[in-house]
């Protein structure tokens, strides 16, 4: 769209388009970049920290020691819910357009919780300790939303 | 370290929607009251610092306009933090340590009714792994409550008891004119959940408001105030950014800030902790070592009225007020920021210098 001011000859009103946007892109860097590329290929990778734990999503530096991290570890697509909270009225920008649960999911092989939506029908169907599995989007672009949501294992 | 005291505190009523006034109009009388009560003018203030959130208005640098409330001419030395006013107070305390000025004015304001606070607070999250999902602050707090309930560190009745106390304490106060009606624990537990496991009483109502504090250093504090609230310890700490990388049933940053502010040196009589969710008051009391003999949130706390960016500064002010009126000799003010009590500030104040 032209950003040049235009004159409406008939009404004499000056108009100009106004586009509100961030006109730059950011790099996600070597660690999150690899994590997101993995999601595109249906692969979830965490990173190992000094005390042996595997963090998912991975981070560039050890939250305790501050050391740089580089030991990637692939984790499972199935995990255990460590915390959950029901959302009765989703907004347009939320991952699902029907009521769902937010959860921290500790994927098998990981030691931390990945935040995402769980499509489980009602609040009563999900609790701390529930087992859930990833539901991938058909089209994936290297974003956290490549995971559409989690579903109860066996659903 | 230079001795610094809270010598005055003023707070606007926390209203669900202050439709009549803009931010400047909310801040101005509060600043005036804080200065007048200790007989100071803006010209006596060596450093002015504010805390607010531009995301509430959706306007970059909107905090600059609020300077009209203090008068920026002749030029003043001034700063701003995009945080709760409690962190502005911390900056002022550090500034007073330089030794060349004796008085600082801190104010903060939040007009949450202009926006959807729960949605705005998604914007403070990690922009790659969290924010694209838009989990609101209420949902994240719900995750924390569920983890605490599952671990057995709190019960739903404990949480309702916090809410019941908050409602009762806030009744009839000028600070919370729209307090929810009193309700006992059984009554609250019979009500529906709104964000399982949270019920409405577990979630602070968002409000509009402002607060101001004057800090004065050294002998000058005792000249302007009969009973200065001397800051004996102040510290703030932060936990890792991703809620999923934390054990949400604990709050190491609050514990560490409390230790470094020397909370445990002797008995705390009154503690005002910034807990916008009921379970968080219980977690903070545990991490700060506030036992049975401590009067926690006698004002009703943020759970009765949550003015974003103000609630932390107001906690310090409410605690200091108990020193000013002579009803306590050692008090604690606490502020938090970030999801699920990620960042915590502790300020211990005493009647004795």
Coordinates of C-alpha atoms in Angstrom, one line a residue:
Chain A
X1 CA 0.0 0.0 0.0
X2 CA 1.3 3.5 -0.8
X3 CA 2.2 5.5 2.2
X4 CA 2.0 8.7 0.2
X5 CA -0.7 11.2 1.3
X6 CA -3.5 11.4 -1.1
X7 CA -6.0 14.2 -1.6
X8 CA -9.7 13.4 -2.0
X9 CA -10.4 16.0 -4.7
X10 CA -14.1 16.0 -4.2
X11 CA -14.1 16.4 -0.4
X12 CA -10.7 18.0 0.1
X13 CA -9.8 15.6 2.9
X14 CA -6.2 14.6 3.3
X15 CA -5.9 10.8 4.0
X16 CA -2.9 8.6 4.6
X17 CA -2.6 4.9 5.3
X18 CA -1.4 4.0 8.8
X19 CA 0.0 0.6 9.3
X20 CA 0.9 -0.4 12.9
X21 CA 3.5 -3.1 12.7
X22 CA 7.0 -4.1 13.9
X23 CA 9.0 -3.8 10.7
X24 CA 11.7 -6.1 11.9
X25 CA 12.2 -9.8 12.5
X26 CA 14.0 -11.5 15.3
X27 CA 16.2 -14.6 15.3
X28 CA 15.3 -17.2 17.9
X29 CA 19.0 -18.1 18.2
X30 CA 20.8 -21.5 18.3
X31 CA 18.8 -23.1 21.1
X32 CA 15.2 -22.1 20.6
X33 CA 15.8 -22.0 16.9
X34 CA 16.7 -25.7 17.0
X35 CA 13.7 -26.4 19.2
X36 CA 11.3 -24.8 16.8
X37 CA 12.8 -26.4 13.8
X38 CA 12.3 -29.7 15.6
X39 CA 8.6 -29.0 16.1
X40 CA 8.3 -28.5 12.4
X41 CA 9.6 -32.1 12.0
X42 CA 7.5 -33.5 14.9
X43 CA 10.5 -33.7 17.1
X44 CA 10.7 -32.2 20.7
X45 CA 14.1 -31.5 22.0
X46 CA 15.1 -30.3 25.5
X47 CA 18.5 -29.3 26.9
X48 CA 20.4 -30.8 29.7
X49 CA 21.6 -28.5 32.6
X50 CA 24.5 -29.0 35.0
X51 CA 22.5 -30.9 37.6
X52 CA 21.4 -33.4 35.0
X53 CA 17.8 -32.2 34.5
X54 CA 16.4 -31.8 31.0
X55 CA 14.5 -28.5 30.4
X56 CA 11.7 -28.4 27.8
X57 CA 11.5 -25.9 26.2
X58 CA 15.3 -25.5 26.2
X59 CA 17.1 -22.4 27.3
X60 CA 20.5 -21.0 26.3
X61 CA 21.9 -20.7 29.7
X62 CA 21.7 -22.8 32.9
X63 CA 19.1 -21.0 35.1
X64 CA 21.1 -21.9 38.2
X65 CA 24.8 -21.6 37.2
X66 CA 24.4 -19.2 34.2
X67 CA 26.6 -21.5 32.0
X68 CA 26.0 -21.9 28.3
X69 CA 24.2 -25.0 27.4
X70 CA 24.5 -27.2 24.3
X71 CA 23.5 -30.8 25.1
X72 CA 20.2 -31.4 23.4
X73 CA 18.1 -34.3 24.4
X74 CA 15.1 -35.6 22.5
X75 CA 12.0 -36.2 24.7
X76 CA 8.8 -38.1 24.1
X77 CA 5.4 -36.9 22.7
X78 CA 3.7 -38.3 25.8
X79 CA 3.9 -36.8 29.2
X80 CA 2.4 -36.3 32.6
X81 CA 0.3 -33.3 33.7
X82 CA 2.0 -31.5 36.7
X83 CA -0.5 -28.6 36.9
X84 CA -3.8 -27.7 35.2
X85 CA -6.3 -24.9 35.0
X86 CA -9.6 -24.8 33.1
X87 CA -10.5 -22.1 30.6
X88 CA -14.2 -21.9 30.1
X89 CA -14.3 -19.0 27.7
X90 CA -11.4 -19.1 25.2
X91 CA -10.4 -15.9 23.3
X92 CA -10.0 -15.8 19.5
X93 CA -6.2 -15.9 19.9
X94 CA -6.2 -19.1 22.1
X95 CA -5.0 -22.5 20.7
X96 CA -8.5 -24.0 20.7
X97 CA -11.9 -22.4 20.0
X98 CA -13.7 -24.5 22.6
X99 CA -13.3 -24.7 26.4
X100 CA -10.0 -26.4 27.3
X101 CA -7.5 -26.9 30.1
X102 CA -4.1 -25.2 30.3
X103 CA -1.5 -27.6 31.6
X104 CA 2.1 -27.9 32.4
X105 CA 3.1 -31.2 30.7
X106 CA 6.2 -33.0 31.8
X107 CA 7.1 -35.0 28.7
X108 CA 8.7 -38.4 29.2
X109 CA 12.4 -37.8 29.4
X110 CA 12.0 -34.2 30.6
X111 CA 12.2 -32.7 34.1
X112 CA 10.2 -29.5 33.5
X113 CA 6.7 -28.6 32.3
X114 CA 5.8 -27.5 28.8
X115 CA 2.8 -25.1 28.9
X116 CA 0.1 -25.9 26.4
X117 CA -3.6 -26.5 25.9
X118 CA -5.2 -29.9 26.6
X119 CA -8.4 -30.7 24.7
X120 CA -10.1 -32.9 27.4
X121 CA -13.8 -31.9 27.3
X122 CA -14.3 -30.8 30.9
X123 CA -12.3 -29.7 33.9
X124 CA -13.1 -33.0 35.7
X125 CA -11.4 -35.1 33.0
X126 CA -7.9 -33.7 33.8
X127 CA -5.9 -33.8 37.0
X128 CA -2.3 -33.6 38.1
X129 CA -0.9 -37.0 37.1
X130 CA -3.1 -37.4 34.0
X131 CA -1.2 -38.8 30.9
X132 CA -1.5 -36.8 27.7
X133 CA 0.0 -36.8 24.2
X134 CA 0.8 -34.3 21.6
X135 CA -1.6 -33.5 18.8
X136 CA 0.4 -32.0 15.9
X137 CA -1.0 -29.6 13.4
X138 CA -1.0 -30.9 9.8
X139 CA 0.9 -27.7 8.6
X140 CA 3.8 -26.8 10.8
X141 CA 6.0 -23.7 10.5
X142 CA 8.4 -23.9 13.4
X143 CA 6.2 -22.2 16.1
X144 CA 5.0 -23.4 19.5
X145 CA 1.6 -23.6 17.9
X146 CA 2.8 -26.4 15.6
X147 CA 1.6 -28.4 18.6
X148 CA -2.2 -27.9 18.2
X149 CA -2.8 -29.1 21.8
X150 CA -2.4 -32.2 23.9
X151 CA -5.1 -34.9 24.3
X152 CA -5.7 -37.5 27.0
X153 CA -3.7 -40.6 26.2
X154 CA -6.0 -43.1 24.5
X155 CA -8.6 -40.5 23.5
Chain B
X1 CA 24.2 2.4 54.5
X2 CA 22.4 5.6 55.0
X3 CA 19.2 5.4 57.1
X4 CA 16.1 6.0 55.0
X5 CA 12.5 6.1 56.2
X6 CA 9.0 6.0 54.7
X7 CA 7.6 9.3 56.1
X8 CA 4.3 9.5 54.3
X9 CA 1.9 7.4 52.3
X10 CA -1.2 8.2 50.4
X11 CA -3.5 6.1 48.3
X12 CA -6.4 6.7 46.0
X13 CA -9.5 4.5 46.4
X14 CA -9.2 1.3 44.4
X15 CA -12.2 1.5 42.1
X16 CA -13.3 -1.1 39.5
X17 CA -13.6 1.7 37.0
X18 CA -12.6 5.3 37.8
X19 CA -14.6 6.7 34.8
X20 CA -14.4 10.3 35.8
X21 CA -10.7 10.8 36.0
X22 CA -7.7 10.3 33.8
X23 CA -4.3 9.1 35.2
X24 CA -3.0 12.6 36.0
X25 CA -6.2 13.4 37.9
X26 CA -6.0 10.2 39.9
X27 CA -2.3 10.8 40.7
X28 CA -2.4 14.5 41.5
X29 CA -4.4 14.5 44.8
X30 CA -2.4 11.4 46.0
X31 CA 1.0 13.2 45.5
X32 CA -0.4 16.3 47.1
X33 CA -1.6 14.4 50.1
X34 CA 1.8 12.6 50.5
X35 CA 3.7 15.8 50.4
X36 CA 1.3 17.9 52.5
X37 CA 1.2 15.4 55.3
X38 CA 5.0 16.0 55.9
X39 CA 5.0 19.7 54.9
X40 CA 7.2 19.2 51.9
X41 CA 7.0 20.8 48.4
X42 CA 8.1 19.4 45.1
X43 CA 11.1 21.7 45.4
X44 CA 12.2 19.8 48.5
X45 CA 12.3 16.6 46.6
X46 CA 15.7 15.6 45.2
X47 CA 14.5 12.6 43.1
X48 CA 11.1 11.7 41.7
X49 CA 10.4 8.2 40.4
X50 CA 7.3 6.5 39.2
X51 CA 6.1 3.0 38.3
X52 CA 3.4 2.3 35.7
X53 CA 2.7 0.1 32.7
X54 CA 2.3 1.6 29.2
X55 CA 0.5 -1.6 28.1
X56 CA -2.6 -0.5 30.1
X57 CA -3.1 2.6 27.9
X58 CA -1.5 1.0 24.8
X59 CA 0.6 4.2 24.4
X60 CA 4.4 4.1 24.4
X61 CA 5.8 6.6 27.0
X62 CA 2.3 7.3 28.4
X63 CA 4.0 7.6 31.8
X64 CA 5.5 10.9 30.7
X65 CA 2.1 12.5 30.7
X66 CA 1.6 11.6 34.4
X67 CA 4.5 13.9 35.2
X68 CA 1.9 16.7 35.0
X69 CA 0.7 15.5 38.4
X70 CA 4.0 16.5 40.0
X71 CA 5.0 19.5 37.9
X72 CA 8.1 19.0 35.8
X73 CA 9.0 22.7 35.7
X74 CA 11.4 24.0 36.9
X75 CA 13.2 20.8 35.7
X76 CA 13.2 17.9 38.2
X77 CA 15.5 14.9 38.5
X78 CA 13.1 12.1 37.5
X79 CA 13.0 8.4 36.6
X80 CA 10.4 5.7 35.8
X81 CA 10.2 2.0 36.0
X82 CA 7.9 -0.1 33.9
X83 CA 7.1 -2.0 37.1
X84 CA 5.1 -1.8 40.3
X85 CA 5.9 1.3 42.3
X86 CA 7.6 -0.8 44.9
X87 CA 10.5 -1.1 42.4
X88 CA 10.4 2.6 41.9
X89 CA 10.8 2.9 45.7
X90 CA 13.8 0.6 45.6
X91 CA 15.4 2.8 43.0
X92 CA 14.7 5.9 45.2
X93 CA 16.2 4.1 48.2
X94 CA 19.4 3.4 46.1
X95 CA 19.4 7.0 44.9
X96 CA 19.2 8.3 48.5
X97 CA 22.3 6.2 49.3
X98 CA 24.3 8.5 47.0
X99 CA 24.1 11.0 49.9
X100 CA 23.6 14.2 47.9
X101 CA 19.8 14.5 48.3
X102 CA 17.6 13.9 51.3
X103 CA 14.1 13.3 50.0
X104 CA 12.5 11.3 47.2
X105 CA 8.9 11.1 45.9
X106 CA 7.6 7.8 44.6
X107 CA 4.3 7.4 42.9
X108 CA 2.6 4.8 40.8
X109 CA -0.7 4.4 39.0
X110 CA -2.7 1.9 37.1
X111 CA -5.9 2.4 35.2
X112 CA -6.7 -1.2 34.5
X113 CA -10.3 -0.5 33.4
X114 CA -8.9 0.8 30.1
X115 CA -7.9 -2.7 29.1
X116 CA -8.3 -6.4 29.7
X117 CA -5.6 -6.9 32.4
X118 CA -5.6 -10.7 32.0
X119 CA -4.8 -10.4 28.3
X120 CA -2.3 -7.6 28.7
X121 CA -0.4 -9.7 31.2
X122 CA 0.2 -12.3 28.6
X123 CA 2.5 -9.8 26.9
X124 CA 5.0 -10.0 29.7
X125 CA 5.7 -13.7 29.0
X126 CA 8.4 -15.3 26.8
X127 CA 7.5 -14.1 23.3
X128 CA 8.4 -17.5 21.6
X129 CA 7.1 -20.3 23.8
X130 CA 4.4 -18.7 25.9
X131 CA 3.0 -15.5 24.5
X132 CA 1.8 -17.0 21.2
X133 CA -0.5 -19.2 23.3
X134 CA -1.9 -16.2 25.2
X135 CA -2.2 -17.8 28.6
X136 CA -3.7 -15.2 30.9
X137 CA -2.4 -14.4 34.4
X138 CA -5.5 -16.0 35.9
X139 CA -4.9 -19.3 34.1
X140 CA -1.2 -19.3 35.1
X141 CA -2.2 -18.7 38.7
X142 CA -4.7 -21.5 38.4
X143 CA -1.8 -23.8 37.3
X144 CA 0.1 -22.8 40.4
X145 CA -3.0 -23.4 42.7
X146 CA -3.5 -26.8 41.1
X147 CA 0.1 -27.8 41.8
X148 CA -0.1 -26.6 45.4
X149 CA -3.4 -28.4 45.9
X150 CA -2.0 -31.6 44.4
X151 CA 1.1 -31.3 46.6
X152 CA -1.1 -30.7 49.7
X153 CA 0.6 -27.5 50.7
X154 CA -2.7 -25.7 50.7
X155 CA -6.4 -26.8 50.7
X156 CA -9.4 -25.1 49.0
X157 CA -10.6 -24.2 52.5
X158 CA -7.3 -22.5 53.3
X159 CA -7.7 -20.5 50.2
X160 CA -11.3 -19.5 51.0
X161 CA -10.1 -18.5 54.5
X162 CA -7.7 -16.1 53.0
X163 CA -10.5 -14.6 50.8
X164 CA -12.9 -14.5 53.7
X165 CA -10.4 -12.6 55.8
X166 CA -9.6 -10.2 53.0
X167 CA -13.2 -9.3 52.4
X168 CA -13.9 -8.8 56.1
X169 CA -10.8 -6.6 56.5
X170 CA -11.6 -4.4 53.5
X171 CA -15.2 -3.7 54.6
X172 CA -15.8 0.0 55.1
X173 CA -12.3 1.1 54.3
X174 CA -11.9 4.2 52.1
X175 CA -9.2 2.3 50.1
X176 CA -11.6 -0.4 49.0
X177 CA -15.0 1.3 48.6
X178 CA -16.4 -1.6 46.5
X179 CA -15.3 -4.5 48.7
X180 CA -17.0 -7.8 48.1
X181 CA -19.5 -8.6 50.8
X182 CA -18.4 -10.7 53.8
X183 CA -18.6 -14.4 53.3
X184 CA -17.5 -17.4 55.5
X185 CA -15.5 -20.3 54.2
X186 CA -18.4 -22.7 53.7
X187 CA -20.3 -20.1 51.8
X188 CA -17.3 -19.4 49.5
X189 CA -16.6 -23.1 48.9
X190 CA -20.2 -23.6 47.8
X191 CA -19.8 -21.2 44.9
X192 CA -18.9 -22.3 41.4
X193 CA -15.3 -22.4 40.0
X194 CA -14.5 -19.9 37.4
X195 CA -11.1 -21.1 36.4
X196 CA -10.8 -24.5 37.9
X197 CA -9.4 -24.9 40.5
X198 CA -10.0 -21.1 41.2
X199 CA -13.2 -19.7 42.3
X200 CA -14.1 -16.0 42.0
X201 CA -13.0 -15.2 45.5
X202 CA -9.5 -16.6 44.8
X203 CA -9.0 -14.0 42.1
X204 CA -8.4 -10.3 42.9
X205 CA -10.7 -7.9 41.1
X206 CA -8.8 -5.5 38.8
X207 CA -9.1 -1.9 39.9
X208 CA -8.0 1.7 39.0
X209 CA -5.9 3.7 41.5
X210 CA -2.7 5.4 42.5
X211 CA -0.4 5.6 45.5
X212 CA 2.5 7.8 46.6
X213 CA 5.2 7.5 49.2
X214 CA 7.8 10.0 50.4
X215 CA 11.2 8.7 51.5
X216 CA 13.5 10.9 53.6
X217 CA 17.0 10.1 54.7
X218 CA 18.8 10.7 58.0
X219 CA 17.9 13.2 60.7
X220 CA 15.6 15.1 58.3
X221 CA 13.2 12.1 58.4
X222 CA 12.5 12.7 62.1
X223 CA 12.1 16.4 61.5
X224 CA 9.2 15.9 59.1
X225 CA 7.6 12.8 60.7
X226 CA 6.8 11.9 64.3
X227 CA 7.2 8.2 63.8
X228 CA 9.3 7.5 60.6
X229 CA 9.2 3.9 59.3
X230 CA 12.9 3.2 59.0
X231 CA 13.8 0.8 56.3
X232 CA 16.0 -1.8 58.0
X233 CA 16.1 -4.2 55.1
X234 CA 15.1 -4.2 51.4
X235 CA 15.9 -6.7 48.7
X236 CA 14.4 -8.0 45.5
X237 CA 15.0 -11.3 43.7
X238 CA 13.7 -13.0 40.6
X239 CA 13.1 -16.7 39.6
X240 CA 13.6 -18.1 36.1
X241 CA 11.2 -16.8 33.5
X242 CA 9.4 -20.0 32.4
X243 CA 6.7 -21.0 34.9
X244 CA 7.2 -24.6 33.7
X245 CA 10.9 -24.6 34.8
X246 CA 9.9 -23.7 38.3
X247 CA 8.5 -25.8 41.2
X248 CA 5.4 -23.6 41.5
X249 CA 4.7 -24.9 45.0
X250 CA 7.7 -22.9 46.2
X251 CA 9.0 -19.4 45.7
X252 CA 12.8 -19.3 46.1
X253 CA 13.0 -15.6 45.1
X254 CA 10.6 -14.5 47.8
X255 CA 12.5 -16.6 50.4
X256 CA 15.8 -15.2 49.3
X257 CA 14.6 -11.6 49.3
X258 CA 13.2 -12.2 52.8
X259 CA 16.4 -13.6 54.0
X260 CA 18.5 -10.7 52.6
X261 CA 16.0 -8.2 54.1
X262 CA 16.6 -10.0 57.4
X263 CA 12.9 -10.7 58.0
X264 CA 13.8 -13.3 60.6
X265 CA 16.0 -11.2 62.8
X266 CA 13.1 -10.5 65.1
X267 CA 9.3 -10.7 65.2
X268 CA 7.3 -9.1 62.4
X269 CA 4.0 -7.7 63.8
X270 CA 2.3 -6.7 60.5
X271 CA 3.0 -8.0 57.0
X272 CA 1.3 -6.7 53.9
X273 CA 2.0 -9.1 51.0
X274 CA 1.0 -8.5 47.4
X275 CA -0.9 -11.7 46.6
X276 CA -3.5 -11.2 43.8
X277 CA -4.6 -14.8 44.2
X278 CA -5.6 -16.4 47.5
X279 CA -3.1 -19.3 47.4
X280 CA -0.2 -16.9 46.8
X281 CA -0.7 -15.3 50.2
X282 CA -0.3 -18.7 51.8
X283 CA 2.8 -19.4 49.8
X284 CA 4.4 -16.1 50.6
X285 CA 3.6 -16.4 54.3
X286 CA 5.4 -19.7 54.2
X287 CA 8.4 -18.5 52.2
X288 CA 8.8 -15.4 54.3
X289 CA 8.5 -17.3 57.6
X290 CA 5.4 -15.4 58.7
X291 CA 4.1 -17.5 61.6
X292 CA 0.9 -17.5 63.5
X293 CA 1.7 -14.3 65.5
X294 CA 1.9 -12.2 62.3
X295 CA -1.1 -10.0 61.2
X296 CA -1.0 -10.7 57.5
X297 CA -2.8 -8.2 55.2
X298 CA -4.9 -6.3 57.7
X299 CA -5.8 -3.9 54.9
X300 CA -7.5 -6.7 53.0
X301 CA -4.5 -6.8 50.6
X302 CA -4.5 -6.9 46.9
X303 CA -7.1 -9.6 46.9
X304 CA -9.7 -7.0 47.9
X305 CA -8.7 -4.6 45.1
X306 CA -5.9 -5.1 42.6
X307 CA -4.5 -1.9 41.1
X308 CA -1.8 -3.2 38.7
X309 CA 1.5 -1.3 39.3
X310 CA 0.2 0.1 42.5
X311 CA -0.6 -2.8 44.8
X312 CA 3.0 -3.5 45.8
X313 CA 3.8 0.2 46.6
X314 CA 0.5 0.3 48.5
X315 CA 1.6 -2.8 50.5
X316 CA 4.7 -1.0 51.7
X317 CA 2.7 2.1 52.4
X318 CA 0.0 0.2 54.4
X319 CA 2.7 -1.5 56.4
X320 CA 4.5 1.8 57.1
X321 CA 1.2 3.3 58.1
X322 CA 1.2 1.0 61.1
X323 CA 4.5 2.4 62.3
X324 CA 3.3 6.0 61.6
X325 CA 0.2 5.5 63.8
X326 CA 2.2 3.7 66.5
X327 CA 0.3 0.4 66.4
X328 CA 3.4 -1.6 65.3
X329 CA 7.2 -1.4 65.7
X330 CA 8.4 -3.9 63.0
X331 CA 6.5 -4.5 59.8
X332 CA 7.0 -6.0 56.3
X333 CA 5.8 -4.8 52.9
X334 CA 6.1 -7.1 49.9
X335 CA 5.6 -6.7 46.2
X336 CA 5.5 -9.2 43.3
X337 CA 5.8 -9.1 39.5
X338 CA 5.7 -11.6 36.7
X339 CA 3.7 -14.8 36.4
X340 CA 3.1 -16.9 39.5
X341 CA 5.1 -14.8 41.9
X342 CA 8.2 -14.8 39.7
X343 CA 9.8 -11.7 41.1
X344 CA 9.6 -10.6 44.7
X345 CA 10.6 -7.5 46.7
X346 CA 10.7 -7.4 50.5
X347 CA 10.9 -4.2 52.6
X348 CA 11.2 -4.5 56.4
X349 CA 10.5 -1.3 58.3
X350 CA 11.0 -0.5 62.0
X351 CA 10.1 2.2 64.4
X352 CA 13.6 2.2 65.9
X353 CA 16.3 3.8 63.8

